[in-house]
PDB file of C-alpha atoms in Angstrom:
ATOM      1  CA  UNK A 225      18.358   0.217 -15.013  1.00 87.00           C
ATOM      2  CA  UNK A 226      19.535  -1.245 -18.158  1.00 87.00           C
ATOM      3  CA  UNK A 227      20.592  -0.235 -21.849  1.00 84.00           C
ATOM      4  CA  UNK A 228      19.973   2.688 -23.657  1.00 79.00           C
ATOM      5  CA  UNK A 229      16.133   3.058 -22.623  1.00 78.00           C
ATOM      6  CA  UNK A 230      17.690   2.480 -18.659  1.00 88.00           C
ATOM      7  CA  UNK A 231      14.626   0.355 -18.100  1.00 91.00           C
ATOM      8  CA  UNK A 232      14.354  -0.837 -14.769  1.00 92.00           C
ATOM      9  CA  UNK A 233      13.154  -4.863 -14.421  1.00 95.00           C
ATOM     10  CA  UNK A 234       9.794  -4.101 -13.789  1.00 94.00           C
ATOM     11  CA  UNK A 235       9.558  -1.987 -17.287  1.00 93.00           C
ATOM     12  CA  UNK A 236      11.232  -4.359 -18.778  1.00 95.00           C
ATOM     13  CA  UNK A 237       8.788  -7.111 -17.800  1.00 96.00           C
ATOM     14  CA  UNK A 238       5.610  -5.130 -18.687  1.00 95.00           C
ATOM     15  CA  UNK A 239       6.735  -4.855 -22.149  1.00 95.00           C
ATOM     16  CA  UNK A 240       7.429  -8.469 -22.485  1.00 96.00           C
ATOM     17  CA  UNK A 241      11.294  -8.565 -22.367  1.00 95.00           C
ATOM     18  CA  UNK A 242      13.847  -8.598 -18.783  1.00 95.00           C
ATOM     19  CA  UNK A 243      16.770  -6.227 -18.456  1.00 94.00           C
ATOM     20  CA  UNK A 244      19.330  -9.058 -19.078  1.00 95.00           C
ATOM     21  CA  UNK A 245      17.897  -9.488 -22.988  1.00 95.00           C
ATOM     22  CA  UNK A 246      17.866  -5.380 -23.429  1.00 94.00           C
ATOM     23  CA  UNK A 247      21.776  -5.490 -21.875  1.00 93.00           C
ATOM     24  CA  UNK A 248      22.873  -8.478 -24.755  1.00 95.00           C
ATOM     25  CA  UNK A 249      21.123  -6.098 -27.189  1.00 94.00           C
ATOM     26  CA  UNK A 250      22.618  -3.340 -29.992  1.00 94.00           C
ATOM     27  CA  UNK A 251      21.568   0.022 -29.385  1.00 91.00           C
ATOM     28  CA  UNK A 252      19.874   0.322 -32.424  1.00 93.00           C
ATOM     29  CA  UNK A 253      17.974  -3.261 -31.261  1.00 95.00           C
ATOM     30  CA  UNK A 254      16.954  -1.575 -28.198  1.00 94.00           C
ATOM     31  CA  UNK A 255      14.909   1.204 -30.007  1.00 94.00           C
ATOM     32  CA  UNK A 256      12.052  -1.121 -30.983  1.00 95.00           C
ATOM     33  CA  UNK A 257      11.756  -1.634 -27.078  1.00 95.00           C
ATOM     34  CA  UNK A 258      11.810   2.412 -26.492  1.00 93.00           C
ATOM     35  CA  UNK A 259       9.214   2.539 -29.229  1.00 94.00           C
ATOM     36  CA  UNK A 260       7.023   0.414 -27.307  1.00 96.00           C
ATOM     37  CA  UNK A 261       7.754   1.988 -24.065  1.00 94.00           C
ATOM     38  CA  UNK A 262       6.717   5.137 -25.843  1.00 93.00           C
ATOM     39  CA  UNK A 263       3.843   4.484 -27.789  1.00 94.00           C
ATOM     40  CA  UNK A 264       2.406   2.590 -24.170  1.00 94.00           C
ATOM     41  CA  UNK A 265       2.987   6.381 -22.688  1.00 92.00           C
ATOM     42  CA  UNK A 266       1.352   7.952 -25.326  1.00 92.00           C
ATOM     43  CA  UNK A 267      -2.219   5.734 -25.007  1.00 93.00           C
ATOM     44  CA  UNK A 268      -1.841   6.313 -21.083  1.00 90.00           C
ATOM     45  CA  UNK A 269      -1.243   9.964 -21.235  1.00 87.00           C
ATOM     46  CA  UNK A 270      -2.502  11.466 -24.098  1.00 84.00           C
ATOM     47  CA  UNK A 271       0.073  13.930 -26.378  1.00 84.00           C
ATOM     48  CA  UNK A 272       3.721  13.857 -26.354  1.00 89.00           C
ATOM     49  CA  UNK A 273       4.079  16.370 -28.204  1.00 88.00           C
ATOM     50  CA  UNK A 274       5.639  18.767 -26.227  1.00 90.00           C
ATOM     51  CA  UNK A 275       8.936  18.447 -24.920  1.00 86.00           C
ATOM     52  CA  UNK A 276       7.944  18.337 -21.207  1.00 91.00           C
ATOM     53  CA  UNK A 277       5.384  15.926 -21.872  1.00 93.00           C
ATOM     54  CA  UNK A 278       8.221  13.647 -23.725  1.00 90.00           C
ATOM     55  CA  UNK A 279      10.419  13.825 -20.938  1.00 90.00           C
ATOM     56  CA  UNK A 280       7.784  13.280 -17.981  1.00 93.00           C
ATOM     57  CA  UNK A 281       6.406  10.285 -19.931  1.00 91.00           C
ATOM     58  CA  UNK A 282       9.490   8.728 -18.707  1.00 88.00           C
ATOM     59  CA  UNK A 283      10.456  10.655 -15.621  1.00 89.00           C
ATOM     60  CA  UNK A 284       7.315  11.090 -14.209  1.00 93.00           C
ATOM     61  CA  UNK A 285       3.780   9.663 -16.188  1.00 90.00           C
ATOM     62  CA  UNK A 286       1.760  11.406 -14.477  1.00 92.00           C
ATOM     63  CA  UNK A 287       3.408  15.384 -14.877  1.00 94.00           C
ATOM     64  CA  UNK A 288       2.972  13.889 -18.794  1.00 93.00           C
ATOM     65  CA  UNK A 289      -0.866  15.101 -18.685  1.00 93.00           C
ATOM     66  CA  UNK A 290      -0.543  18.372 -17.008  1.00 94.00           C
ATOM     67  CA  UNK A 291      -1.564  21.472 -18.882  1.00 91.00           C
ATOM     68  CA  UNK A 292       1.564  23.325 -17.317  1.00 94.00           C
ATOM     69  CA  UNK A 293       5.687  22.043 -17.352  1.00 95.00           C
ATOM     70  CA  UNK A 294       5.559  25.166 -14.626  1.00 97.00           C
ATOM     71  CA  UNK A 295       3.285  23.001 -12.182  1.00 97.00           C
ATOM     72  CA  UNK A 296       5.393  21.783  -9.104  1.00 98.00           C
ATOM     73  CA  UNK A 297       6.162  18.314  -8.429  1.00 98.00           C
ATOM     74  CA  UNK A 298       5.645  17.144  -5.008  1.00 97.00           C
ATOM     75  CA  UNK A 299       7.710  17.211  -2.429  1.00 97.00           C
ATOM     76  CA  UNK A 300       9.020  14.049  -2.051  1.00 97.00           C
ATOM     77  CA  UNK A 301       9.662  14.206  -6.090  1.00 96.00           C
ATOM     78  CA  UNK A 302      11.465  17.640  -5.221  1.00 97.00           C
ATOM     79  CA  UNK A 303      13.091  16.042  -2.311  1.00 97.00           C
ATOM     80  CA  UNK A 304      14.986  13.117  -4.254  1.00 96.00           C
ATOM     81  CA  UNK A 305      15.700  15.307  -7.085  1.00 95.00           C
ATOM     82  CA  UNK A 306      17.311  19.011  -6.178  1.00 95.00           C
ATOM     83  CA  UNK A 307      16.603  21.639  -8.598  1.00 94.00           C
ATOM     84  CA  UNK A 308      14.460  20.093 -10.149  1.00 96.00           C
ATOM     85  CA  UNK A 309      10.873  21.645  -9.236  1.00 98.00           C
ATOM     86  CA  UNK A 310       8.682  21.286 -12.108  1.00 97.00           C
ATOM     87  CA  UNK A 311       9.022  19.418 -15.831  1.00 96.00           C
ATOM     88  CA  UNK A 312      10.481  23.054 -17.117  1.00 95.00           C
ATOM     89  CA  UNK A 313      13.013  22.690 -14.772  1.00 96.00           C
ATOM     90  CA  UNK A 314      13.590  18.787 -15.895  1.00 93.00           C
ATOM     91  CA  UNK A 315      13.741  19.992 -19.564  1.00 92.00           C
ATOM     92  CA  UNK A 316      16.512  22.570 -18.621  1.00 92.00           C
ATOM     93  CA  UNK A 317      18.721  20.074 -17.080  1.00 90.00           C
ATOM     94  CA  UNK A 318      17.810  17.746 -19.852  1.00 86.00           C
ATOM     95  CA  UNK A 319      19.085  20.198 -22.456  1.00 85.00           C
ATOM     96  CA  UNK A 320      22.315  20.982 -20.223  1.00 86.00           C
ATOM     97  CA  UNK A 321      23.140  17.255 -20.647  1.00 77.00           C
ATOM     98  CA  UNK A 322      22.286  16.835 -24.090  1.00 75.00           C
ATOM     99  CA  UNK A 323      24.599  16.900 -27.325  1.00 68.00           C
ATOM    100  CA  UNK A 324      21.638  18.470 -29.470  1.00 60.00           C
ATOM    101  CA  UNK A 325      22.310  21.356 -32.042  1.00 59.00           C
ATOM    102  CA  UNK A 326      19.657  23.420 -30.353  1.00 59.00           C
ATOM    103  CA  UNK A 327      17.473  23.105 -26.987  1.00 56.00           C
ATOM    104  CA  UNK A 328      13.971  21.104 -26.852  1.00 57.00           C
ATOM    105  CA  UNK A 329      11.505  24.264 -25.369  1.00 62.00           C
ATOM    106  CA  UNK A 330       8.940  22.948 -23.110  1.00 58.00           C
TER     107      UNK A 330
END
């Protein structure tokens, strides 16, 4: 993964652009590319409104559409990521890490 949107090579290459051009990039450059990514999400999934949905639209696409952040992942999503059960849980950790003045709420 690569940059500030940590876009792996096949990302990268669906939006038009390779991980070596978003690495000689600014930060601020690399937005327009998180933008897209985003936007993409949004047509695929529906709302990201919601903090969970946010999140999952780049941790896991498919959790973006459920009705629920309480709904469990699957195993093998549980599996490679201890702790982390469901997109509540995701958006708990997320929060722990961030440097925001007050938590995102699923």
């Amino acid at each position: 993964a690569t940059g500030l949107p940590q876009f792996m090579p096949t990302t990268a290459r669906r939006l038009g652009t390779t991980v070596e051009a978003l690495g000689r990039m600014s930060a601020v450059a690399q937005m327009a590319w998180v933008e897209l990514y985003l936007s993409r999400q949004q047509k695929a999934v529906g709302s990201l409104k919601k903090a969970y949905q946010l999140a999952m639209a780049v941790f896991y696409p498919v959790a973006a559409k459920w009705e629920s952040p309480y709904r469990e992942f699957p195993s093998d999503v549980q599996a490679a990521n201890p702790g982390i059960r469901t997109p509540a849980d995701y958006v708990a950790l997320m929060n722990r890490g961030a440097r925001l003045p007050d938590e995102v709420s699923v």
